[in-house]
Amino acid sequence: MDERIPMTQTGYNKIRAELEHLETVVLSEVTQRIAIAREEGDLSENAEYHGARETQGMVMAKIQFLRDKLSRAYVIDPARVPHDVVALGATITLRDVDSGEEETFTLVGAGEEDLDTNRILITSPFSKGFIGKKKGDVVEVTVPRGTQRYEILDLRYEDLDGREAESPLRSENSPG
């Protein structure tokens, strides 16, 4: 799996912090639990020991997963993306052409996804259908229940404070 993973600096920092926490805090705690359980003697019937070893394996797997993700990361600054097309950092309002239902999503990089707030990974199959499209475009996207058609009603970029971000294509001297 050599696919590069797009993310913002915020997402990269969040994953890096999680990795650091696992390596320095969690792994140390698990190692202490194993040492204490070893002192209790017979390891063949020591549930504490086996539980701690299992936890250690899961923590190590998570550490490897995060290291791999960071090693394949490439950081994109959403402020440098053209704001007239859908890309990382875009908030898009869609209308299902068949049902008329509207939804708003923000396309984010790894480490920033949150389905509860409609922040979906830009690498998800759903998101990929919208990349490079413009406001007003009708897009066909394959979803579990088949192919859906969506119209892009709104396309905007917001900075971290929730304010409308200025397009990088607009120079400081241009009206706007």
Short mmCIF file of C-alpha atoms in Angstrom, two decimals:
data_model
loop_
_atom_site.label_atom_id
_atom_site.label_comp_id
_atom_site.label_asym_id
_atom_site.label_seq_id
_atom_site.Cartn_x
_atom_site.Cartn_y
_atom_site.Cartn_z
CA MET A 1 0.00 0.00 0.00
CA ASP A 2 2.07 2.89 -1.31
CA GLU A 3 -0.77 5.33 -1.90
CA ARG A 4 0.03 8.81 -0.66
CA ILE A 5 -2.34 10.27 1.93
CA PRO A 6 -3.41 13.91 1.56
CA MET A 7 -3.85 15.87 4.78
CA THR A 8 -3.62 19.36 6.16
CA GLN A 9 -0.97 20.41 8.64
CA THR A 10 -3.65 20.26 11.34
CA GLY A 11 -4.44 16.63 10.51
CA TYR A 12 -0.74 15.74 10.36
CA ASN A 13 -0.14 17.35 13.76
CA LYS A 14 -3.13 15.54 15.27
CA ILE A 15 -1.90 12.14 14.07
CA ARG A 16 1.67 12.94 15.17
CA ALA A 17 0.41 13.89 18.67
CA GLU A 18 -1.61 10.66 18.91
CA LEU A 19 1.47 8.66 17.89
CA GLU A 20 3.64 10.44 20.47
CA HIS A 21 1.05 9.80 23.19
CA LEU A 22 0.89 6.10 22.34
CA GLU A 23 4.68 5.76 22.25
CA THR A 24 5.48 7.73 25.40
CA VAL A 25 2.48 7.34 27.71
CA VAL A 26 0.34 4.36 26.73
CA LEU A 27 3.14 1.97 25.82
CA SER A 28 4.99 2.83 29.04
CA GLU A 29 1.86 2.10 31.11
CA VAL A 30 1.34 -1.24 29.37
CA THR A 31 5.00 -2.18 29.88
CA GLN A 32 4.62 -1.46 33.61
CA ARG A 33 1.48 -3.63 33.74
CA ILE A 34 3.40 -6.50 32.13
CA ALA A 35 6.29 -6.12 34.59
CA ILE A 36 3.94 -6.13 37.60
CA ALA A 37 2.08 -9.18 36.26
CA ARG A 38 5.39 -11.03 35.70
CA GLU A 39 6.28 -10.55 39.37
CA GLU A 40 3.18 -12.54 40.33
CA GLY A 41 4.84 -15.77 39.23
CA ASP A 42 3.35 -18.46 36.98
CA LEU A 43 2.60 -16.73 33.66
CA SER A 44 0.65 -19.64 32.13
CA GLU A 45 -2.43 -18.87 34.26
CA ASN A 46 -1.85 -15.16 34.83
CA ALA A 47 -4.80 -13.32 33.26
CA GLU A 48 -3.30 -9.90 34.06
CA TYR A 49 -0.13 -10.79 32.17
CA HIS A 50 -1.98 -12.14 29.13
CA GLY A 51 -4.33 -9.17 29.06
CA ALA A 52 -1.44 -6.71 29.23
CA ARG A 53 0.41 -8.56 26.46
CA GLU A 54 -2.70 -8.45 24.29
CA THR A 55 -3.05 -4.72 24.96
CA GLN A 56 0.63 -4.25 24.11
CA GLY A 57 0.07 -5.97 20.76
CA MET A 58 -2.89 -3.73 19.94
CA VAL A 59 -0.97 -0.58 20.92
CA MET A 60 2.01 -1.64 18.80
CA ALA A 61 -0.29 -2.30 15.84
CA LYS A 62 -1.83 1.17 16.21
CA ILE A 63 1.64 2.72 16.45
CA GLN A 64 2.70 0.96 13.23
CA PHE A 65 -0.52 2.05 11.52
CA LEU A 66 0.04 5.71 12.47
CA ARG A 67 3.74 5.61 11.52
CA ASP A 68 2.77 4.22 8.12
CA LYS A 69 0.11 6.89 7.66
CA LEU A 70 2.58 9.68 8.50
CA SER A 71 5.26 8.20 6.25
CA ARG A 72 2.84 8.32 3.29
CA ALA A 73 1.40 11.74 4.16
CA TYR A 74 1.68 14.78 2.00
CA VAL A 75 0.56 18.03 3.49
CA ILE A 76 -1.67 20.31 1.45
CA ASP A 77 -2.41 23.90 2.41
CA PRO A 78 -6.11 24.42 1.56
CA ALA A 79 -5.43 28.15 1.24
CA ARG A 80 -3.28 27.39 -1.82
CA VAL A 81 -5.97 25.35 -3.61
CA PRO A 82 -8.05 27.08 -6.34
CA HIS A 83 -11.38 27.85 -4.70
CA ASP A 84 -13.58 27.51 -7.77
CA VAL A 85 -13.32 23.70 -7.77
CA VAL A 86 -13.89 21.03 -5.14
CA ALA A 87 -10.66 20.05 -3.39
CA LEU A 88 -9.27 19.44 0.10
CA GLY A 89 -10.87 21.85 2.55
CA ALA A 90 -13.96 22.51 0.46
CA THR A 91 -17.36 22.68 2.10
CA ILE A 92 -19.97 21.61 -0.42
CA THR A 93 -23.75 21.66 -0.24
CA LEU A 94 -25.31 18.96 -2.37
CA ARG A 95 -28.81 18.23 -3.52
CA ASP A 96 -29.76 14.65 -4.35
CA VAL A 97 -31.25 15.06 -7.83
CA ASP A 98 -33.81 12.28 -7.29
CA SER A 99 -34.98 12.94 -3.72
CA GLY A 100 -34.28 16.68 -3.47
CA GLU A 101 -32.59 16.11 -0.10
CA GLU A 102 -29.76 18.54 0.69
CA GLU A 103 -26.62 17.86 2.73
CA THR A 104 -23.44 19.78 3.45
CA PHE A 105 -20.02 18.15 3.77
CA THR A 106 -16.48 19.36 4.33
CA LEU A 107 -13.77 17.35 2.60
CA VAL A 108 -10.85 16.86 4.96
CA GLY A 109 -7.58 14.98 5.10
CA ALA A 110 -6.56 12.13 7.36
CA GLY A 111 -6.80 12.89 11.05
CA GLU A 112 -9.62 15.42 10.66
CA GLU A 113 -12.52 13.17 9.67
CA ASP A 114 -15.62 13.30 11.86
CA LEU A 115 -18.84 11.84 10.49
CA ASP A 116 -20.87 13.44 13.28
CA THR A 117 -20.03 16.89 11.89
CA ASN A 118 -20.05 15.83 8.20
CA ARG A 119 -16.27 16.09 7.86
CA ILE A 120 -15.46 13.29 5.43
CA LEU A 121 -12.15 12.05 4.08
CA ILE A 122 -11.19 13.42 0.72
CA THR A 123 -9.94 9.93 -0.16
CA SER A 124 -13.33 8.29 0.44
CA PRO A 125 -15.07 6.91 -2.66
CA PHE A 126 -17.94 9.36 -2.09
CA SER A 127 -15.63 12.41 -1.94
CA LYS A 128 -13.56 11.38 -4.94
CA GLY A 129 -16.58 11.83 -7.20
CA PHE A 130 -16.65 15.57 -6.46
CA ILE A 131 -12.94 16.41 -6.79
CA GLY A 132 -12.37 19.02 -9.49
CA LYS A 133 -16.08 19.74 -9.96
CA LYS A 134 -17.63 23.21 -9.76
CA LYS A 135 -20.73 24.80 -8.28
CA GLY A 136 -23.72 23.89 -10.45
CA ASP A 137 -22.21 20.62 -11.72
CA VAL A 138 -24.29 17.45 -11.52
CA VAL A 139 -22.14 14.55 -10.37
CA GLU A 140 -22.83 10.81 -10.42
CA VAL A 141 -21.41 9.02 -7.40
CA THR A 142 -21.52 5.31 -6.66
CA VAL A 143 -22.84 4.67 -3.16
CA PRO A 144 -23.79 1.37 -1.48
CA ARG A 145 -27.37 1.61 -2.75
CA GLY A 146 -26.30 2.29 -6.36
CA THR A 147 -25.44 5.36 -8.39
CA GLN A 148 -26.73 8.67 -7.04
CA ARG A 149 -26.79 12.00 -8.84
CA TYR A 150 -26.00 15.15 -6.87
CA GLU A 151 -26.00 18.79 -7.86
CA ILE A 152 -23.38 20.98 -6.20
CA LEU A 153 -25.44 23.88 -4.86
CA ASP A 154 -22.69 25.66 -2.97
CA LEU A 155 -18.91 25.47 -2.80
CA ARG A 156 -16.91 27.42 -0.28
CA TYR A 157 -13.67 27.33 1.64
CA GLU A 158 -13.44 28.44 5.25
CA ASP A 159 -10.37 29.03 7.37
CA LEU A 160 -9.99 27.52 10.82
CA ASP A 161 -12.04 30.33 12.38
CA GLY A 162 -15.01 29.51 10.13
CA ARG A 163 -14.59 32.68 8.06
CA GLU A 164 -14.78 32.56 4.30
CA ALA A 165 -11.25 32.01 3.01
CA GLU A 166 -9.90 34.27 0.29
CA SER A 167 -9.08 32.57 -2.99
CA PRO A 168 -5.34 32.17 -3.55
CA LEU A 169 -5.94 33.16 -7.16
CA ARG A 170 -6.99 36.66 -6.15
CA SER A 171 -4.07 39.05 -5.87
CA GLU A 172 -3.91 41.58 -3.07
CA ASN A 173 -4.50 44.43 -5.53
CA SER A 174 -7.46 42.94 -7.37
CA PRO A 175 -10.99 44.04 -6.46
CA GLY A 176 -13.00 41.54 -4.67
#
